[in-house]
mmCIF file of C-alpha atoms and ligand atoms in Angstrom:
data_model
loop_
_atom_site.group_PDB
_atom_site.id
_atom_site.type_symbol
_atom_site.label_atom_id
_atom_site.label_comp_id
_atom_site.label_asym_id
_atom_site.label_seq_id
_atom_site.Cartn_x
_atom_site.Cartn_y
_atom_site.Cartn_z
ATOM 1 C CA THR A 1 105.986 78.309 95.552
ATOM 2 C CA VAL A 2 103.514 76.539 97.821
ATOM 3 C CA PRO A 3 104.040 72.812 98.241
ATOM 4 C CA VAL A 4 100.978 71.177 96.641
ATOM 5 C CA SER A 5 100.429 69.012 99.715
ATOM 6 C CA THR A 6 99.714 72.073 101.853
ATOM 7 C CA ILE A 7 96.957 73.480 99.664
ATOM 8 C CA VAL A 8 93.654 72.530 101.230
ATOM 9 C CA SER A 9 91.423 74.226 98.703
ATOM 10 C CA LYS A 10 91.796 76.048 95.429
ATOM 11 C CA SER A 11 90.090 79.248 94.417
ATOM 12 C CA ASN A 12 86.695 79.015 92.668
ATOM 13 C CA ASP A 13 87.611 81.648 90.157
ATOM 14 C CA ASP A 14 90.297 80.332 87.855
ATOM 15 C CA ASN A 15 93.283 82.520 88.690
ATOM 16 C CA SER A 16 95.445 81.143 85.890
ATOM 17 C CA GLU A 17 93.107 82.507 83.159
ATOM 18 C CA ASN A 18 92.925 85.995 84.636
ATOM 19 C CA ASN A 19 96.398 87.417 83.893
ATOM 20 C CA GLY A 20 97.520 86.228 87.303
ATOM 21 C CA LYS A 21 94.918 88.491 88.969
ATOM 22 C CA HIS A 22 92.622 87.267 91.706
ATOM 23 C CA ARG A 23 89.840 88.783 93.830
ATOM 24 C CA LEU A 24 92.318 90.227 96.366
ATOM 25 C CA THR A 25 94.965 91.548 93.944
ATOM 26 C CA ASP A 26 93.983 95.207 94.439
ATOM 27 C CA ASP A 27 93.822 94.889 98.248
ATOM 28 C CA VAL A 28 97.233 93.230 98.351
ATOM 29 C CA GLU A 29 98.716 95.995 96.189
ATOM 30 C CA ARG A 30 97.201 98.771 98.308
ATOM 31 C CA ILE A 31 98.367 97.298 101.640
ATOM 32 C CA VAL A 32 101.877 96.530 100.315
ATOM 33 C CA GLN A 33 102.242 100.161 99.141
ATOM 34 C CA GLU A 34 100.987 101.438 102.517
ATOM 35 C CA HIS A 35 103.646 99.387 104.309
ATOM 36 C CA LEU A 36 106.404 100.596 101.977
ATOM 37 C CA GLN A 37 105.452 104.180 102.920
ATOM 38 C CA TYR A 38 104.983 103.456 106.614
ATOM 39 C CA VAL A 39 108.337 101.665 106.977
ATOM 40 C CA ARG A 40 110.117 104.978 106.204
ATOM 41 C CA GLU A 41 108.377 106.874 109.025
ATOM 42 C CA ASP A 42 110.663 107.160 112.021
ATOM 43 C CA VAL A 43 109.886 106.451 115.645
ATOM 44 C CA SER A 44 111.013 109.719 117.236
ATOM 45 C CA ASN A 45 107.519 111.009 118.090
ATOM 46 C CA GLY A 46 105.152 109.185 120.415
ATOM 47 C CA TRP A 47 106.880 105.808 120.304
ATOM 48 C CA ASP A 48 108.265 104.108 123.442
ATOM 49 C CA LEU A 49 111.295 101.847 123.256
ATOM 50 C CA ILE A 50 109.957 98.836 125.196
ATOM 51 C CA HIS A 51 112.808 96.406 124.600
ATOM 52 C CA GLN A 52 116.406 96.513 123.457
ATOM 53 C CA ASP A 53 118.804 93.602 123.131
ATOM 54 C CA GLY A 54 121.948 94.165 121.057
ATOM 55 C CA GLU A 55 120.834 95.142 117.564
ATOM 56 C CA MET A 56 117.160 94.495 118.330
ATOM 57 C CA LYS A 57 114.905 97.429 119.213
ATOM 58 C CA VAL A 58 111.169 97.127 119.835
ATOM 59 C CA TYR A 59 108.978 100.258 119.874
ATOM 60 C CA ARG A 60 105.298 100.684 120.546
ATOM 61 C CA ARG A 61 102.709 103.428 120.625
ATOM 62 C CA GLU A 62 99.916 103.127 123.191
ATOM 63 C CA VAL A 63 96.589 103.359 121.341
ATOM 64 C CA GLU A 64 93.100 102.281 122.411
ATOM 65 C CA GLU A 65 89.984 102.046 120.220
ATOM 66 C CA ASN A 66 86.690 101.825 122.111
ATOM 67 C CA GLY A 67 88.567 100.693 125.207
ATOM 68 C CA ILE A 68 90.447 97.948 123.324
ATOM 69 C CA VAL A 69 94.250 98.067 123.194
ATOM 70 C CA VAL A 70 95.448 98.190 119.572
ATOM 71 C CA ASP A 71 99.031 99.419 120.166
ATOM 72 C CA PRO A 72 101.030 99.637 116.914
ATOM 73 C CA LEU A 73 104.399 97.943 117.152
ATOM 74 C CA LYS A 74 107.591 98.583 115.184
ATOM 75 C CA CYS A 75 110.772 96.505 115.556
ATOM 76 C CA PHE A 76 114.229 96.875 114.042
ATOM 77 C CA HIS A 77 116.895 94.234 113.981
ATOM 78 C CA THR A 78 120.120 93.419 112.120
ATOM 79 C CA ILE A 79 121.015 89.770 111.647
ATOM 80 C CA LYS A 80 124.431 88.597 110.519
ATOM 81 C CA GLY A 81 124.886 85.789 107.976
ATOM 82 C CA VAL A 82 121.461 85.772 106.305
ATOM 83 C CA THR A 83 119.769 87.598 103.417
ATOM 84 C CA GLY A 84 116.446 89.437 103.411
ATOM 85 C CA HIS A 85 115.110 86.823 101.022
ATOM 86 C CA GLU A 86 115.975 84.011 103.448
ATOM 87 C CA ILE A 87 114.333 85.788 106.416
ATOM 88 C CA CYS A 88 111.167 86.502 104.412
ATOM 89 C CA ARG A 89 111.019 83.020 102.888
ATOM 90 C CA TYR A 90 111.145 81.292 106.292
ATOM 91 C CA PHE A 91 108.532 83.699 107.674
ATOM 92 C CA TRP A 92 106.131 83.160 104.766
ATOM 93 C CA GLU A 93 106.476 79.418 104.098
ATOM 94 C CA PHE A 94 103.885 77.280 105.818
ATOM 95 C CA GLN A 95 106.171 74.300 106.432
ATOM 96 C CA TYR A 96 108.496 76.100 108.870
ATOM 97 C CA ARG A 97 105.887 78.001 110.872
ATOM 98 C CA MET A 98 105.311 75.609 113.756
ATOM 99 C CA GLU A 99 109.079 75.328 114.260
ATOM 100 C CA TRP A 100 109.464 78.999 115.232
ATOM 101 C CA GLU A 101 105.959 80.176 116.231
ATOM 102 C CA THR A 102 105.427 79.484 119.933
ATOM 103 C CA THR A 103 102.038 81.228 120.283
ATOM 104 C CA LEU A 104 100.069 78.944 117.926
ATOM 105 C CA ASP A 105 98.013 75.810 118.484
ATOM 106 C CA SER A 106 97.669 75.269 114.716
ATOM 107 C CA THR A 107 98.078 76.799 111.269
ATOM 108 C CA LYS A 108 96.802 75.787 107.839
ATOM 109 C CA ILE A 109 96.562 77.146 104.315
ATOM 110 C CA ILE A 110 92.926 77.312 103.232
ATOM 111 C CA GLU A 111 93.455 78.854 99.796
ATOM 112 C CA ALA A 112 96.301 79.616 97.384
ATOM 113 C CA LEU A 113 95.502 82.763 95.394
ATOM 114 C CA ASP A 114 98.707 82.828 93.373
ATOM 115 C CA PRO A 115 102.249 81.466 93.836
ATOM 116 C CA ASP A 116 103.079 84.359 96.214
ATOM 117 C CA THR A 117 99.761 84.794 98.048
ATOM 118 C CA VAL A 118 97.978 82.288 100.280
ATOM 119 C CA ILE A 119 95.265 82.467 102.932
ATOM 120 C CA PHE A 120 96.074 81.096 106.380
ATOM 121 C CA PHE A 121 93.756 80.079 109.182
ATOM 122 C CA GLN A 122 95.440 79.953 112.594
ATOM 123 C CA LEU A 123 94.428 79.056 116.131
ATOM 124 C CA HIS A 124 96.386 81.023 118.735
ATOM 125 C CA LYS A 125 97.261 79.699 122.154
ATOM 126 C CA ARG A 126 94.769 80.774 124.760
ATOM 127 C CA VAL A 127 95.987 83.411 127.196
ATOM 128 C CA TRP A 128 94.097 83.080 130.456
ATOM 129 C CA PRO A 129 91.656 84.648 131.346
ATOM 130 C CA ALA A 130 90.898 85.874 127.781
ATOM 131 C CA ALA A 131 88.950 83.794 125.226
ATOM 132 C CA GLN A 132 90.998 81.898 122.659
ATOM 133 C CA ARG A 133 91.801 83.871 119.494
ATOM 134 C CA ASP A 134 91.901 82.691 115.890
ATOM 135 C CA SER A 135 92.970 84.530 112.746
ATOM 136 C CA CYS A 136 92.385 84.339 109.015
ATOM 137 C CA PHE A 137 94.649 86.390 106.769
ATOM 138 C CA TRP A 138 96.139 86.586 103.310
ATOM 139 C CA SER A 139 99.916 86.305 103.303
ATOM 140 C CA HIS A 140 101.919 87.747 100.444
ATOM 141 C CA ILE A 141 105.652 87.605 99.699
ATOM 142 C CA ARG A 142 107.333 90.007 97.278
ATOM 143 C CA CYS A 143 110.735 91.065 95.970
ATOM 144 C CA ILE A 144 111.162 94.765 95.175
ATOM 145 C CA SER A 145 114.096 95.730 92.966
ATOM 146 C CA ASN A 146 115.704 99.034 93.846
ATOM 147 C CA SER A 147 118.352 99.341 91.138
ATOM 148 C CA ASP A 148 120.697 97.030 89.287
ATOM 149 C CA GLU A 149 123.493 97.438 91.836
ATOM 150 C CA ASP A 150 121.508 97.264 95.074
ATOM 151 C CA GLN A 151 120.225 94.092 96.622
ATOM 152 C CA PRO A 152 116.413 93.942 96.335
ATOM 153 C CA THR A 153 114.118 94.547 99.303
ATOM 154 C CA TRP A 154 111.990 91.555 100.331
ATOM 155 C CA LEU A 155 108.703 91.838 102.133
ATOM 156 C CA VAL A 156 105.900 89.722 103.584
ATOM 157 C CA VAL A 157 102.502 91.146 104.512
ATOM 158 C CA ASN A 158 99.883 89.276 106.580
ATOM 159 C CA TYR A 159 96.475 90.970 106.471
ATOM 160 C CA THR A 160 93.167 89.825 107.929
ATOM 161 C CA THR A 161 90.440 88.746 105.504
ATOM 162 C CA PRO A 162 87.164 86.835 105.914
ATOM 163 C CA HIS A 163 86.854 83.415 104.253
ATOM 164 C CA PRO A 164 83.942 80.975 103.827
ATOM 165 C CA LEU A 165 86.193 78.110 104.952
ATOM 166 C CA ALA A 166 86.980 79.958 108.199
ATOM 167 C CA PRO A 167 83.697 81.033 109.802
ATOM 168 C CA ILE A 168 83.919 82.650 113.241
ATOM 169 C CA LYS A 169 82.888 80.040 115.796
ATOM 170 C CA SER A 170 82.186 81.006 119.390
ATOM 171 C CA PRO A 171 83.814 80.796 121.928
ATOM 172 C CA GLN A 172 86.764 81.710 119.727
ATOM 173 C CA VAL A 173 87.301 85.391 119.003
ATOM 174 C CA ARG A 174 88.706 86.505 115.619
ATOM 175 C CA LEU A 175 91.688 88.811 115.990
ATOM 176 C CA VAL A 176 92.445 91.386 113.308
ATOM 177 C CA ALA A 177 96.044 91.657 112.142
ATOM 178 C CA ASN A 178 98.028 93.791 109.737
ATOM 179 C CA VAL A 179 101.654 92.689 109.923
ATOM 180 C CA ALA A 180 104.647 93.364 107.682
ATOM 181 C CA LEU A 181 108.191 92.084 107.617
ATOM 182 C CA ILE A 182 110.487 94.167 105.393
ATOM 183 C CA CYS A 183 114.109 93.138 104.834
ATOM 184 C CA GLU A 184 117.184 94.555 103.125
ATOM 185 C CA THR A 185 120.439 92.702 102.509
ATOM 186 C CA ILE A 186 123.709 94.506 103.162
ATOM 187 C CA ILE A 187 126.908 93.095 101.635
ATOM 188 C CA SER A 188 130.087 94.320 103.299
ATOM 189 C CA GLU A 189 133.253 94.587 101.211
ATOM 190 C CA PRO A 190 131.695 92.848 98.219
ATOM 191 C CA PRO A 191 134.215 90.609 96.428
ATOM 192 C CA LEU A 192 134.688 91.321 92.728
ATOM 193 C CA ASN A 193 133.035 88.048 91.858
ATOM 194 C CA PRO A 194 129.517 87.748 93.383
ATOM 195 C CA LYS A 195 130.047 83.974 93.584
ATOM 196 C CA ASP A 196 132.714 84.592 96.264
ATOM 197 C CA ILE A 197 130.289 86.236 98.693
ATOM 198 C CA LYS A 198 130.316 84.334 101.990
ATOM 199 C CA ARG A 199 127.824 84.377 104.844
ATOM 200 C CA GLU A 200 130.307 86.432 106.906
ATOM 201 C CA ASN A 201 129.998 89.217 104.278
ATOM 202 C CA ILE A 202 126.223 89.568 104.545
ATOM 203 C CA GLN A 203 123.671 90.880 106.997
ATOM 204 C CA CYS A 204 119.965 91.528 106.937
ATOM 205 C CA LYS A 205 118.336 94.756 108.133
ATOM 206 C CA LEU A 206 114.864 93.836 109.258
ATOM 207 C CA THR A 207 111.811 95.935 110.108
ATOM 208 C CA TYR A 208 108.736 94.219 111.550
ATOM 209 C CA VAL A 209 105.507 96.137 112.098
ATOM 210 C CA ALA A 210 102.296 94.878 113.634
ATOM 211 C CA PHE A 211 98.830 96.316 114.122
ATOM 212 C CA VAL A 212 96.813 93.747 116.063
ATOM 213 C CA ASN A 213 93.297 94.273 117.343
ATOM 214 C CA PRO A 214 92.447 91.434 119.758
ATOM 215 C CA GLY A 215 88.897 91.490 118.401
ATOM 216 C CA GLY A 216 87.238 91.978 121.762
ATOM 217 C CA TRP A 217 88.008 93.304 125.204
ATOM 218 C CA VAL A 218 91.105 92.000 126.982
ATOM 219 C CA PRO A 219 92.455 93.543 130.216
ATOM 220 C CA SER A 220 94.805 96.311 128.978
ATOM 221 C CA ALA A 221 97.673 95.733 131.412
ATOM 222 C CA ALA A 222 97.676 91.963 130.818
ATOM 223 C CA LEU A 223 97.661 92.393 127.044
ATOM 224 C CA ARG A 224 100.478 94.966 127.105
ATOM 225 C CA GLY A 225 102.466 92.668 129.373
ATOM 226 C CA VAL A 226 102.057 89.695 127.012
ATOM 227 C CA ALA A 227 102.964 91.830 123.989
ATOM 228 C CA LYS A 228 106.058 93.290 125.663
ATOM 229 C CA ARG A 229 107.316 89.802 126.443
ATOM 230 C CA GLU A 230 106.198 87.915 123.319
ATOM 231 C CA TYR A 231 107.243 90.192 120.425
ATOM 232 C CA PRO A 232 110.950 90.306 121.416
ATOM 233 C CA ARG A 233 110.798 86.583 122.119
ATOM 234 C CA PHE A 234 109.362 85.958 118.646
ATOM 235 C CA LEU A 235 112.009 88.122 116.946
ATOM 236 C CA LYS A 236 114.862 86.455 118.767
ATOM 237 C CA ARG A 237 113.618 82.920 118.280
ATOM 238 C CA PHE A 238 112.581 83.378 114.633
ATOM 239 C CA THR A 239 115.809 85.073 113.504
ATOM 240 C CA SER A 240 118.029 82.534 115.340
ATOM 241 C CA TYR A 241 115.983 79.784 113.697
ATOM 242 C CA VAL A 242 116.688 81.195 110.209
ATOM 243 C CA VAL A 243 120.414 81.578 111.020
ATOM 244 C CA GLU A 244 120.542 77.924 112.132
ATOM 245 C CA GLN A 245 118.556 76.633 109.143
ATOM 246 C CA THR A 246 120.655 78.432 106.545
ATOM 247 C CA ARG A 247 124.136 78.135 108.144
ATOM 248 C CA ASN A 248 125.384 75.353 105.852
ATOM 249 C CA LYS A 249 123.165 76.030 102.854
ATOM 250 C CA PRO A 250 124.003 78.025 99.710
ATOM 251 C CA ILE A 251 123.047 81.705 100.116
ATOM 252 C CA LEU A 252 119.595 82.531 98.745
ATOM 253 C CA PHE A 253 119.856 86.066 97.328
HETATM 254 O O1 16C B 301 103.875 87.826 112.891
HETATM 255 C C1 16C B 301 103.955 86.792 113.536
HETATM 256 N N1 16C B 301 103.421 85.651 113.120
HETATM 257 C C2 16C B 301 102.757 85.503 111.864
HETATM 258 C C3 16C B 301 102.551 84.051 111.568
HETATM 259 O O2 16C B 301 101.881 83.374 112.568
HETATM 260 C C4 16C B 301 101.438 86.249 111.770
HETATM 261 C C5 16C B 301 100.691 86.344 113.040
HETATM 262 C C6 16C B 301 99.795 87.292 113.266
HETATM 263 C C7 16C B 301 99.032 87.405 114.546
HETATM 264 C C8 16C B 301 99.811 88.119 115.587
HETATM 265 C C9 16C B 301 99.037 88.278 116.849
HETATM 266 C C10 16C B 301 99.233 87.196 117.817
HETATM 267 C C11 16C B 301 98.394 87.333 119.023
HETATM 268 C C12 16C B 301 98.326 86.001 119.658
HETATM 269 C C13 16C B 301 97.750 86.012 120.999
HETATM 270 C C14 16C B 301 98.183 84.826 121.730
HETATM 271 C C15 16C B 301 99.422 85.083 122.528
HETATM 272 C C16 16C B 301 99.842 83.797 123.158
HETATM 273 C C17 16C B 301 100.932 83.985 124.140
HETATM 274 C C18 16C B 301 101.293 82.674 124.686
HETATM 275 C C19 16C B 301 102.215 82.776 125.811
HETATM 276 O O3 16C B 301 101.729 87.513 111.280
HETATM 277 C C20 16C B 301 104.667 86.786 114.889
HETATM 278 C C21 16C B 301 103.681 87.130 115.926
HETATM 279 C C22 16C B 301 104.286 87.218 117.291
HETATM 280 C C23 16C B 301 103.165 87.383 118.265
HETATM 281 C C24 16C B 301 103.615 87.708 119.645
HETATM 282 C C25 16C B 301 102.442 87.745 120.596
HETATM 283 C C26 16C B 301 101.909 89.135 120.779
HETATM 284 C C27 16C B 301 100.770 89.191 121.744
HETATM 285 C C28 16C B 301 99.898 90.382 121.462
HETATM 286 C C29 16C B 301 98.624 90.338 122.220
HETATM 287 C C30 16C B 301 97.440 90.053 121.332
HETATM 288 C C31 16C B 301 96.141 89.873 122.018
HETATM 289 C C32 16C B 301 95.949 88.597 122.740
HETATM 290 C C33 16C B 301 94.567 88.367 123.151
HETATM 291 C C34 16C B 301 94.487 87.414 124.288
#
């Protein structure tokens, strides 16, 4: 749930009297389903492995649209001692973001659509010589049950949307993002009693995918250089942050 103090505005249409539906319900559903399909597609054809560090592998496909680099990115990682729910929770929750995000000047929630879906407005750090970027996107967290025995899959999707409280103001340029974080929890040698599961028995298999259009021309080589450096840095920093934060806390399944 969203801490009340972080909600800057509420929706005009009363979500609570609409069976939990809101104006973006159908979009959220469609994009979530697309990601659940896409996550299964492998990276054998046309993808370059641009970074590997232990369990972490970062792949990208070089794609340009009208001369603008829009390279899709797909990362895989396995993290010991945390669950998929914990990884997704820390990624989605507003209050932790500035502790692990190093490429932001600011972030705020401008609307809460339902307990699992909020709209963020973010100002990204300027990368010289490009104009500063901002972003406005809905962010949705979801638990998907597979079967009674399996641990559920958790997922977060961040998807660009326009919003009256976030008009595009020059000289900032609005970037367009479609990002998903999809996590499974693996329990090794499960004890007979689930209460006896320790952090050393669990690991999280993570897939992170990003389609980012910088929203205007940026020198291709510079952009690919920043991406190659910053995505692995984000994955390493964010996952270590969650490991540190949860180390002495009860496991959140
Ligand atoms: O997914 C991530 N973060 C989420 C919460 O913030 C959210 C973010 C989505 C936007 C991702 C695009 C970020 C582009 C920022 C450009 C500024 C880079 C500043 C570098 C400072 C040294 O889903 C984690 C996102 C991790 C982002 C890594 C940065 C990738 C750079 C890609 C180049 C984009 C074009 C930059 C135009 C100048």
